[in-house]
Short mmCIF file of C-alpha atoms in Angstrom, two decimals:
data_model
loop_
_atom_site.label_atom_id
_atom_site.label_comp_id
_atom_site.label_asym_id
_atom_site.label_seq_id
_atom_site.Cartn_x
_atom_site.Cartn_y
_atom_site.Cartn_z
CA MET A 12 -15.20 248.86 124.65
CA VAL A 13 -18.41 249.73 125.95
CA TYR A 14 -21.27 247.29 125.44
CA VAL A 15 -24.56 248.61 125.79
CA ASP A 16 -28.32 246.70 125.37
CA ASP A 17 -31.50 249.08 125.71
CA HIS A 18 -33.63 246.21 124.53
CA ILE A 19 -33.76 244.26 127.65
CA GLU A 20 -37.35 243.47 127.39
CA GLN A 21 -36.81 241.30 124.32
CA LEU A 22 -34.22 238.94 125.99
CA ASP A 23 -35.78 235.50 126.09
CA LEU A 24 -35.19 234.95 129.97
CA ALA A 25 -35.30 231.39 130.08
CA ALA A 26 -32.84 230.81 126.81
CA GLY A 27 -30.63 233.61 128.72
CA LEU A 28 -30.58 231.48 131.97
CA GLN A 29 -29.40 228.71 129.94
CA MET A 30 -26.40 230.27 128.38
CA ILE A 31 -24.75 232.16 131.66
CA SER A 32 -22.73 230.38 134.58
CA SER A 33 -24.27 228.58 137.25
CA GLN A 34 -23.07 231.53 139.75
CA ARG A 35 -24.71 234.04 137.54
CA ARG A 36 -27.82 231.83 137.34
CA GLU A 37 -28.12 231.71 141.11
CA GLN A 38 -27.50 235.46 141.22
CA ALA A 39 -30.10 236.59 138.91
CA LEU A 40 -32.76 234.19 140.38
CA GLN A 41 -32.40 236.20 143.78
CA PHE A 42 -34.19 238.97 142.09
CA LYS A 43 -37.48 239.29 143.02
CA HIS A 44 -38.84 240.60 139.99
CA GLU A 45 -38.11 239.42 136.36
CA GLN A 46 -36.95 242.84 135.38
CA GLY A 47 -33.91 242.64 137.83
CA GLN A 48 -33.43 239.06 136.69
CA ARG A 49 -33.67 240.14 133.02
CA GLN A 50 -30.96 243.04 133.87
CA CYS A 51 -28.71 240.51 135.55
CA VAL A 52 -28.78 238.27 132.71
CA ALA A 53 -28.20 240.68 130.11
CA ALA A 54 -25.52 242.53 131.67
CA TYR A 55 -23.58 238.86 132.33
CA LEU A 56 -24.18 238.29 128.41
CA LEU A 57 -22.65 241.70 127.37
CA LEU A 58 -19.43 240.83 129.43
CA LYS A 59 -19.38 237.47 127.44
CA ARG A 60 -20.17 239.01 123.82
CA ALA A 61 -17.06 241.54 125.04
CA LEU A 62 -14.80 238.71 126.05
CA GLN A 63 -15.19 237.04 122.81
CA VAL A 64 -14.96 239.91 120.47
CA GLU A 65 -12.15 241.78 122.09
CA GLU A 66 -10.24 238.70 123.56
CA ASN A 67 -11.41 235.59 121.81
CA ILE A 68 -12.15 234.30 125.11
CA ASP A 69 -15.29 232.13 124.72
CA ILE A 70 -16.43 231.33 128.18
CA ASN A 71 -18.60 231.42 131.09
CA PRO A 72 -16.72 233.52 133.26
CA GLN A 73 -16.86 232.89 136.83
CA PHE A 74 -16.37 235.94 139.56
CA GLU A 75 -14.35 236.35 142.42
CA TYR A 76 -14.69 239.58 144.42
CA GLY A 77 -12.34 242.09 145.96
CA GLU A 78 -12.42 243.45 149.28
CA HIS A 79 -14.99 245.85 148.90
CA GLY A 80 -17.15 243.51 146.57
CA LYS A 81 -15.55 244.22 143.15
CA PRO A 82 -15.93 241.43 140.85
CA ARG A 83 -13.04 240.03 138.84
CA ILE A 84 -12.89 237.48 136.44
CA VAL A 85 -11.08 234.19 137.69
CA GLY A 86 -7.99 233.28 135.77
CA TYR A 87 -7.65 236.56 133.91
CA PRO A 88 -6.27 239.08 136.18
CA ASP A 89 -5.32 241.39 133.51
CA LEU A 90 -8.60 241.87 132.28
CA HIS A 91 -11.08 244.89 134.18
CA PHE A 92 -14.68 244.98 133.82
CA SER A 93 -17.84 246.78 135.01
CA LEU A 94 -21.36 246.00 134.71
CA SER A 95 -24.43 248.52 135.53
CA HIS A 96 -27.95 248.29 134.49
CA CYS A 97 -31.24 250.63 134.94
CA LYS A 98 -34.68 250.46 134.04
CA GLU A 99 -33.92 251.27 130.21
CA ALA A 100 -30.60 249.72 129.81
CA VAL A 101 -27.59 247.50 130.81
CA ALA A 102 -24.16 248.36 130.11
CA CYS A 103 -20.58 246.42 130.30
CA VAL A 104 -17.36 247.66 129.85
CA LEU A 105 -13.95 245.68 129.30
CA SER A 106 -10.25 246.94 129.68
CA HIS A 107 -6.88 246.03 130.45
CA LYS A 108 -6.83 248.63 133.16
CA PRO A 109 -9.32 249.64 135.82
CA VAL A 110 -12.66 250.61 134.92
CA GLY A 111 -16.26 251.65 136.05
CA ILE A 112 -19.25 252.20 134.21
CA ASP A 113 -22.76 253.02 135.64
CA VAL A 114 -26.04 253.58 133.55
CA GLU A 115 -28.64 255.49 135.21
CA SER A 116 -32.06 256.48 134.07
CA VAL A 117 -33.12 260.30 133.67
CA GLY A 118 -35.87 260.45 136.45
CA ARG A 119 -37.48 262.83 138.14
CA TYR A 120 -35.08 265.19 140.39
CA ARG A 121 -35.09 265.37 143.94
CA GLU A 122 -33.34 267.97 145.62
CA SER A 123 -33.19 265.90 149.20
CA VAL A 124 -30.93 263.05 147.36
CA ALA A 125 -28.94 265.60 145.83
CA ARG A 126 -28.27 267.39 148.83
CA TYR A 127 -26.94 264.32 150.19
CA ALA A 128 -24.58 263.26 147.34
CA MET A 129 -23.57 266.43 145.87
CA SER A 130 -21.24 269.17 146.98
CA ASP A 131 -21.85 272.90 146.67
CA GLU A 132 -20.45 273.36 143.62
CA GLU A 133 -22.13 270.64 142.01
CA MET A 134 -25.69 271.56 143.24
CA GLN A 135 -25.06 274.99 141.80
CA ARG A 136 -24.52 273.34 138.64
CA ILE A 137 -27.64 271.29 139.21
CA GLN A 138 -29.74 274.20 139.87
CA CYS A 139 -28.64 276.38 137.05
CA SER A 140 -29.31 273.63 134.33
CA ASP A 141 -31.92 273.75 131.93
CA ARG A 142 -32.94 270.59 132.92
CA SER A 143 -31.87 269.58 136.43
CA GLU A 144 -32.38 266.15 136.22
CA VAL A 145 -30.10 265.43 133.47
CA GLU A 146 -27.50 267.55 135.06
CA PHE A 147 -27.83 265.39 138.39
CA THR A 148 -28.01 262.19 136.17
CA ARG A 149 -24.88 263.07 134.61
CA LEU A 150 -23.07 263.51 138.02
CA TRP A 151 -24.39 261.09 139.92
CA THR A 152 -23.14 258.36 137.03
CA MET A 153 -19.60 260.22 137.16
CA LYS A 154 -19.45 259.46 141.12
CA GLU A 155 -20.78 255.97 140.58
CA SER A 156 -18.80 254.87 137.73
CA LEU A 157 -15.45 256.30 139.66
CA LEU A 158 -16.69 253.96 142.85
CA LYS A 159 -16.68 251.28 140.56
CA LEU A 160 -13.71 251.65 139.15
CA THR A 161 -12.06 251.69 142.74
CA GLY A 162 -14.44 249.14 144.37
CA GLU A 163 -15.58 251.24 146.93
CA GLY A 164 -19.12 251.68 146.06
CA ILE A 165 -21.51 254.28 147.18
CA ASN A 166 -20.55 255.76 150.83
CA ASP A 167 -21.12 258.48 153.01
CA GLN A 168 -18.55 260.59 151.40
CA MET A 169 -20.34 260.87 148.11
CA LYS A 170 -20.04 264.80 148.14
CA GLN A 171 -16.33 264.39 147.83
CA VAL A 172 -15.75 261.93 145.15
CA LEU A 173 -15.03 263.80 142.26
CA ILE A 174 -12.83 266.61 143.94
CA GLY A 175 -9.38 266.31 142.07
CA VAL A 176 -10.69 263.94 139.56
CA PRO A 177 -9.85 265.25 136.10
CA ALA A 178 -12.87 265.40 133.61
CA SER A 179 -10.61 263.79 131.06
CA ALA A 180 -11.13 260.39 133.15
CA PHE A 181 -14.67 260.23 132.16
CA THR A 182 -16.78 259.36 129.01
CA ILE A 183 -20.26 260.65 129.15
CA VAL A 184 -22.87 259.30 126.88
CA GLU A 185 -26.17 260.61 127.21
CA ARG A 186 -29.25 258.60 125.41
CA LEU A 187 -31.97 261.09 126.32
CA ASP A 188 -34.16 259.73 123.49
CA LYS A 189 -34.02 256.62 125.51
CA ASN A 190 -33.99 257.96 128.71
CA TYR A 191 -30.62 256.81 130.01
CA ILE A 192 -27.46 258.42 130.68
CA TYR A 193 -24.17 256.41 131.12
CA THR A 194 -20.54 257.19 132.27
CA VAL A 195 -17.46 255.18 132.20
CA CYS A 196 -14.39 256.01 134.24
CA GLU A 197 -10.98 255.08 133.32
CA LEU A 198 -8.16 256.58 135.50
#
């Protein structure tokens, strides 16, 4: 199930920092700006809520990290999760199979970034779209959610990421009224 919080500014950061693990608190406090700290805390709190609601697990999860930095919950090898955040929202997905999520703000479209990350076919989709910034964000979240699922992360092969991946692997939710799009990828 997917959990999204698009009221990050309402989070009581001091209280939130007390509700999370010391491991996550250290990660949150590494962010220079309060916005990053809020996002880090809010995403973790979503994971805690997902664990409680879906699995009746009431803990502050500790993370261990795979080869490419993909986090796992210590002691729960059969649970998979993914966290993401942008300026407008934080998102979490919890599953019993590998999963990835990405949430991105719909911002100004920059062709130079698109040319780096998008294939010729994807560029054509973006350029033919009535709202190129929305189509770019939709495709970007698909790519990044897949890379989070695999644990690879953003790489130099961004143009090829979606080749051969069925569209049915993705659930795309557009919250254009709130200026963000998120995509979940489950293979």
